[in-house]
Structures are given as C-alpha cells and as structure tokens.
PDB file of C-alpha atoms in Angstrom:
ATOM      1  CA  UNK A  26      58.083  95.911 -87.062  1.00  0.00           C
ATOM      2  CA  UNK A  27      60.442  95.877 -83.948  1.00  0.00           C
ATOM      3  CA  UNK A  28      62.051  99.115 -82.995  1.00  0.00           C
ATOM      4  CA  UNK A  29      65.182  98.565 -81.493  1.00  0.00           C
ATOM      5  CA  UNK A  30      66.617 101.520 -78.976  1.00  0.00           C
ATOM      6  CA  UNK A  31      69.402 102.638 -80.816  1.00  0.00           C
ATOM      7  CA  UNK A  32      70.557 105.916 -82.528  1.00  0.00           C
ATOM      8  CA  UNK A  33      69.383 106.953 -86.130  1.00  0.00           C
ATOM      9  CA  UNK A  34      73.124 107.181 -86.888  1.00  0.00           C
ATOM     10  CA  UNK A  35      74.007 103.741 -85.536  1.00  0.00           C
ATOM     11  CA  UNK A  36      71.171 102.324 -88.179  1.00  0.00           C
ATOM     12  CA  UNK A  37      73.189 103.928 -91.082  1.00  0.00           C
ATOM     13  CA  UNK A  38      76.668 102.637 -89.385  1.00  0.00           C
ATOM     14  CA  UNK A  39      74.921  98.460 -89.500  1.00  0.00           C
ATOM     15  CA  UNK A  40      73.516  98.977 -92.963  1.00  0.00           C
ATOM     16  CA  UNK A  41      76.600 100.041 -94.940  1.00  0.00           C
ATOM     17  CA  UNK A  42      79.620  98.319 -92.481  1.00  0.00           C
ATOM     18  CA  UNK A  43      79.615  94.937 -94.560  1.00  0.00           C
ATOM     19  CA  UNK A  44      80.387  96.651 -98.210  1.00  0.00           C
ATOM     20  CA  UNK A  45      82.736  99.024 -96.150  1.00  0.00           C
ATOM     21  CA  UNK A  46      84.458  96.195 -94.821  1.00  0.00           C
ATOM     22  CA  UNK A  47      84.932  94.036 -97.908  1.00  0.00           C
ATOM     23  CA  UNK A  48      85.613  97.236-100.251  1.00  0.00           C
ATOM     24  CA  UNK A  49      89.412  97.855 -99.806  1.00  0.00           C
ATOM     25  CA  UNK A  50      89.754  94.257-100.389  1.00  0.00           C
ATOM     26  CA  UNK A  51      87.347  93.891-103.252  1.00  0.00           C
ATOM     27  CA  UNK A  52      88.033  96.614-105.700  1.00  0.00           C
ATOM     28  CA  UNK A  53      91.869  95.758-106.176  1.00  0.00           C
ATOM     29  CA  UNK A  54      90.603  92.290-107.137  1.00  0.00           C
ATOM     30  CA  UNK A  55      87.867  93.231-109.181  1.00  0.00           C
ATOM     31  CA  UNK A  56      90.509  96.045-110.983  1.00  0.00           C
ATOM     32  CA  UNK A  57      92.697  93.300-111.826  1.00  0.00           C
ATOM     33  CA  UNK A  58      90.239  90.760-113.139  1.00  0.00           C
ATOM     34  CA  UNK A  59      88.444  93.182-115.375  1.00  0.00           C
ATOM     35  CA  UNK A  60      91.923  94.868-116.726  1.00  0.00           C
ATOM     36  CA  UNK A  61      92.638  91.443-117.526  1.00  0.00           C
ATOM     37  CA  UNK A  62      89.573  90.765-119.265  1.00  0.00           C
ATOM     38  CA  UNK A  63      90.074  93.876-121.618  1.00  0.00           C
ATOM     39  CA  UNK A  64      93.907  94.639-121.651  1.00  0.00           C
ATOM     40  CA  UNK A  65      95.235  91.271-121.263  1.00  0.00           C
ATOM     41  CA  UNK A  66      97.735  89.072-123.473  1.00  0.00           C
ATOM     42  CA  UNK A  67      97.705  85.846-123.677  1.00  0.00           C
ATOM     43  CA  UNK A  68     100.413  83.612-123.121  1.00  0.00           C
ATOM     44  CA  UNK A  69     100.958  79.565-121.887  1.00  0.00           C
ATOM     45  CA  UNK A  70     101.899  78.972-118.586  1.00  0.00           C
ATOM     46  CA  UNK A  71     103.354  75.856-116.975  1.00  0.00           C
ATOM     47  CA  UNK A  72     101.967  74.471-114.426  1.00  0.00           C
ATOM     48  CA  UNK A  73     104.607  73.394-111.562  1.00  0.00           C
ATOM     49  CA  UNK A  74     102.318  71.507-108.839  1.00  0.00           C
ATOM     50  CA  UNK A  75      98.922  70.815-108.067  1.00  0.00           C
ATOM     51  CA  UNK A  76      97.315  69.550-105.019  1.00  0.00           C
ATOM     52  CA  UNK A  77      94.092  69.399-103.216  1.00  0.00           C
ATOM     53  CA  UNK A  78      93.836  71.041 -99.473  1.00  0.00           C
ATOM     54  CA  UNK A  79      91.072  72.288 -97.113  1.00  0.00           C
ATOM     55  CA  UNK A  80      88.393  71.945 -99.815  1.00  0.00           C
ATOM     56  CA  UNK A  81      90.455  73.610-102.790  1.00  0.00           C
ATOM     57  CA  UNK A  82      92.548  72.757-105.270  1.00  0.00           C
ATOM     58  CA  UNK A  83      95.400  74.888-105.270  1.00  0.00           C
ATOM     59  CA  UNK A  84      97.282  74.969-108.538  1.00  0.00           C
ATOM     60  CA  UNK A  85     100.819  76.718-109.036  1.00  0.00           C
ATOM     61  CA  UNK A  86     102.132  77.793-112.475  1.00  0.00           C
ATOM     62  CA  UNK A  87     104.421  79.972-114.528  1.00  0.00           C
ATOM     63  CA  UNK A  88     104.736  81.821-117.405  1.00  0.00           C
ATOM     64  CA  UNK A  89     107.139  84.022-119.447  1.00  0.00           C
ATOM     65  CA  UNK A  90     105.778  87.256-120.216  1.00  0.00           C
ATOM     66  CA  UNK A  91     106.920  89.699-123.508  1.00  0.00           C
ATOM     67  CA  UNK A  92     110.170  90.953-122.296  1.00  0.00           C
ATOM     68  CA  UNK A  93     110.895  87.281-121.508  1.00  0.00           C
ATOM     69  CA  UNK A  94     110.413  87.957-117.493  1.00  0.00           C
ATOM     70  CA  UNK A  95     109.588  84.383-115.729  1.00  0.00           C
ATOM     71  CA  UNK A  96     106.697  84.798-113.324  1.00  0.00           C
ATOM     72  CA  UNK A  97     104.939  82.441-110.778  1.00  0.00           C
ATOM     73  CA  UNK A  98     101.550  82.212-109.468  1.00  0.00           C
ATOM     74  CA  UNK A  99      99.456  80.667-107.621  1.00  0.00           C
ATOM     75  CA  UNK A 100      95.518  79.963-108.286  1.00  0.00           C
ATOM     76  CA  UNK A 101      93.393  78.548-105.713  1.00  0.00           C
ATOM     77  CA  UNK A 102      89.965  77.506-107.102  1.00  0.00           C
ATOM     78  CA  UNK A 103      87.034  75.700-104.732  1.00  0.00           C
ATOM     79  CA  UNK A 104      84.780  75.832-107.316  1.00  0.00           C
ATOM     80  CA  UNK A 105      86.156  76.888-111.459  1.00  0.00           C
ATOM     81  CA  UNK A 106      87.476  73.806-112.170  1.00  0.00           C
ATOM     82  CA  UNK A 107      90.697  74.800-112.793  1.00  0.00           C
ATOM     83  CA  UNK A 108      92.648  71.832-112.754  1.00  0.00           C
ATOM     84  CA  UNK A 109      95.974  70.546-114.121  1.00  0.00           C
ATOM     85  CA  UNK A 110      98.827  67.934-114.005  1.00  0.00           C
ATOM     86  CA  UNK A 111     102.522  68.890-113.432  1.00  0.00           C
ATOM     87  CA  UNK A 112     104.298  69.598-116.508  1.00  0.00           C
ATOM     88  CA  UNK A 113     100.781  70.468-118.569  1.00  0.00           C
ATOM     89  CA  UNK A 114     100.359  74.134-120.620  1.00  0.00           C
ATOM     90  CA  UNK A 115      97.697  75.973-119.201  1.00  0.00           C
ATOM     91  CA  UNK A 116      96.374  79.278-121.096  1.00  0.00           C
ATOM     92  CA  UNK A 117      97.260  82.055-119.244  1.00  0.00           C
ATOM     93  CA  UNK A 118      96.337  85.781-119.651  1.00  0.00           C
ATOM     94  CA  UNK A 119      98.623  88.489-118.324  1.00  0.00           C
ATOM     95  CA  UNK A 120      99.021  92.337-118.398  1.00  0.00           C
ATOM     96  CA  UNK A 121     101.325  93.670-120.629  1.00  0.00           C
ATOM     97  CA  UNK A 122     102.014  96.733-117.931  1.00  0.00           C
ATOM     98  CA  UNK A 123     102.128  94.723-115.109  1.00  0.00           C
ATOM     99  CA  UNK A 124     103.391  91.572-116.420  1.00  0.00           C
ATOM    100  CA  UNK A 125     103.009  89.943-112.528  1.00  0.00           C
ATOM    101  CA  UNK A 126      99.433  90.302-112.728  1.00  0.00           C
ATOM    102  CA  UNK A 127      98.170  87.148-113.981  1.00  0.00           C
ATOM    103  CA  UNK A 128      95.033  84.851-114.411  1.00  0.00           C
ATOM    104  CA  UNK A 129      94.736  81.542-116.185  1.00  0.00           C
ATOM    105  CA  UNK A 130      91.893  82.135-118.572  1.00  0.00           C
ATOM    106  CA  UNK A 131      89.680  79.288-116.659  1.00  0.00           C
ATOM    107  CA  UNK A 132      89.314  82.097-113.652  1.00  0.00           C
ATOM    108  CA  UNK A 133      89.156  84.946-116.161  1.00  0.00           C
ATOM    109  CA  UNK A 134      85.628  83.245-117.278  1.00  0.00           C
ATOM    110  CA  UNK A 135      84.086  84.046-114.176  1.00  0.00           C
ATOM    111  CA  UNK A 136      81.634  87.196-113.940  1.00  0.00           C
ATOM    112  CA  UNK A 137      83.718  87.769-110.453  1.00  0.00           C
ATOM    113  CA  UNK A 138      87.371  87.005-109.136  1.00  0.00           C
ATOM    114  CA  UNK A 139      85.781  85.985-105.991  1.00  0.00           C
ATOM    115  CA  UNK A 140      83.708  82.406-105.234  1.00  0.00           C
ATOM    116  CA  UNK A 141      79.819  82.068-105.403  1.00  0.00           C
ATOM    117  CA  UNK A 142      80.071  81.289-101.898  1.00  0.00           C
ATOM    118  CA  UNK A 143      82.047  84.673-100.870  1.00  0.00           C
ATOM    119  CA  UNK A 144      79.857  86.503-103.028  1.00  0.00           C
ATOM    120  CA  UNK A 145      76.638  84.644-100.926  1.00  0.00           C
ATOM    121  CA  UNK A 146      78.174  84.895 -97.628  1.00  0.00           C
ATOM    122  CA  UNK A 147      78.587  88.968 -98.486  1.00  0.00           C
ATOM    123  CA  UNK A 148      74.991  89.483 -99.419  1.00  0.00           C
ATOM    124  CA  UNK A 149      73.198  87.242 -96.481  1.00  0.00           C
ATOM    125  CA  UNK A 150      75.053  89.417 -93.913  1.00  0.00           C
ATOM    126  CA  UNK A 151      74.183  92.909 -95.994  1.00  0.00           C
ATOM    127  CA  UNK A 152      70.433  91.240 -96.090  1.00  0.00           C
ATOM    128  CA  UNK A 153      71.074  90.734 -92.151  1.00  0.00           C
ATOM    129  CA  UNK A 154      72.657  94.615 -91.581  1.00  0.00           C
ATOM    130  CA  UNK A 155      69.644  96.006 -93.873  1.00  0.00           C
ATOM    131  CA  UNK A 156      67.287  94.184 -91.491  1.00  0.00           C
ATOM    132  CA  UNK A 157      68.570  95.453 -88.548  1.00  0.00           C
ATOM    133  CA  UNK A 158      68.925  99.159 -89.914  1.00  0.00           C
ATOM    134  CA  UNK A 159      65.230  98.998 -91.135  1.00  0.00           C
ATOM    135  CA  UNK A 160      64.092  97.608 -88.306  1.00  0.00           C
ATOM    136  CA  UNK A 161      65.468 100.617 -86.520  1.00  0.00           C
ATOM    137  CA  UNK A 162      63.256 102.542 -88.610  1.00  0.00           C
ATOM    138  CA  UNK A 163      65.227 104.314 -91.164  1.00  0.00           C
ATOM    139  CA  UNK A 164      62.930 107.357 -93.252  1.00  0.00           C
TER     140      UNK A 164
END
C-alpha cells in the first residue's frame, strides 16, 4: 500500500468531503420525496409542455391543490420515463402543508429523487476519497 506524505487530519478531510459536499443539497430533496411518499395527496395535474433537451425530457405541469391554489412545476427526468403530451392528466401527488411541493407519482416510484447516474457518480468519487484516505493509512 502507498503512503502518501500528508497529514492524518487531511486523510479524514478526503474521505468524508464528497457526502459533505452533496449533503446540504441532498437532504432537502430526499425530505421532500419521502414526505411525499407518506403525507402526500393525490391530485391530477395538467401537463402544459413537454420537450426533449440536453439528454432529458423536461416536462411542465400544473395542478390545483385543496384550497383550490393553482401551482406549476417542472419535472425533468433522464431516465423515469415520465412522459406526456400537452393537454394530458398526469397523477400528481402533493403536500397538503406545503401545497407547492409536488411530484408526479411516476418520480415518486423511485427509491431516490435523484438519477442512477448521480447516485453512481457520488459513490465512484467516495470509493476514490476512501482510497486515497486509506492509502494514507488511516488506524
């Protein structure tokens, strides 16, 4: 095993920078999708326009929610197969406390709001960091 000339501490620093990077970002996301999942009411959204740019297909829609509030979203999706024609009902899960937080339920079956790929591209470069930290010698 290679020992790199580096401080103990900066070993520590490499292995946990990629989850410390990607948490502030993640854990909103992952709130939202699993309050959805539990708390959620379902409703049928419209969807306004769909195209197909820089490897996505983006897909925006709106629905009413309980108090009769009109709300508009937008869902891009590179790999759920959510997919829709202007004009067509889409089912559409929202929260009854924040009525502006909203999912169609085609993203809702995902295990994670984020992509495969995201999820991939996170865990090769925590594989890399742990690599580099161990190789530093950690315990």
């Amino acid at each position: 095993m290679t020992h790199l000339d580096f401080p103990t501490w900066v070993s520590y620093v490499i292995l946990v920078a990629p989850t410390a990077v990607i948490l502030p970002i993640a854990v909103p996301r992952l709130y939202a999708h699993l309050r959805l999942k539990t708390k959620g009411t379902k409703a049928a959204g419209t969807c306004r326009s769909s195209y197909f740019a820089k490897g996505s297909f983006v897909l925006h829609y709106s629905y009413e929610d309980h108090k009769g509030g009109l709300h508009f979203r937008r869902a891009k999706s590179d790999d759920f197969g959510l997919t829709a024609d202007e004009g067509e009902t889409l089912p559409v899960v929202f929260d009854p406390a924040f009525p502006r937080v909203s999912r169609t339920q085609t993203e809702l079956r995902r295990l994670l709001p984020w992509s495969p790929v995201s999820t991939g591209t996170w865990a090769v470069a925590q594989a890399l960091c742990v690599f580099l930290a161990g190789a530093r010698g950690i315990g």
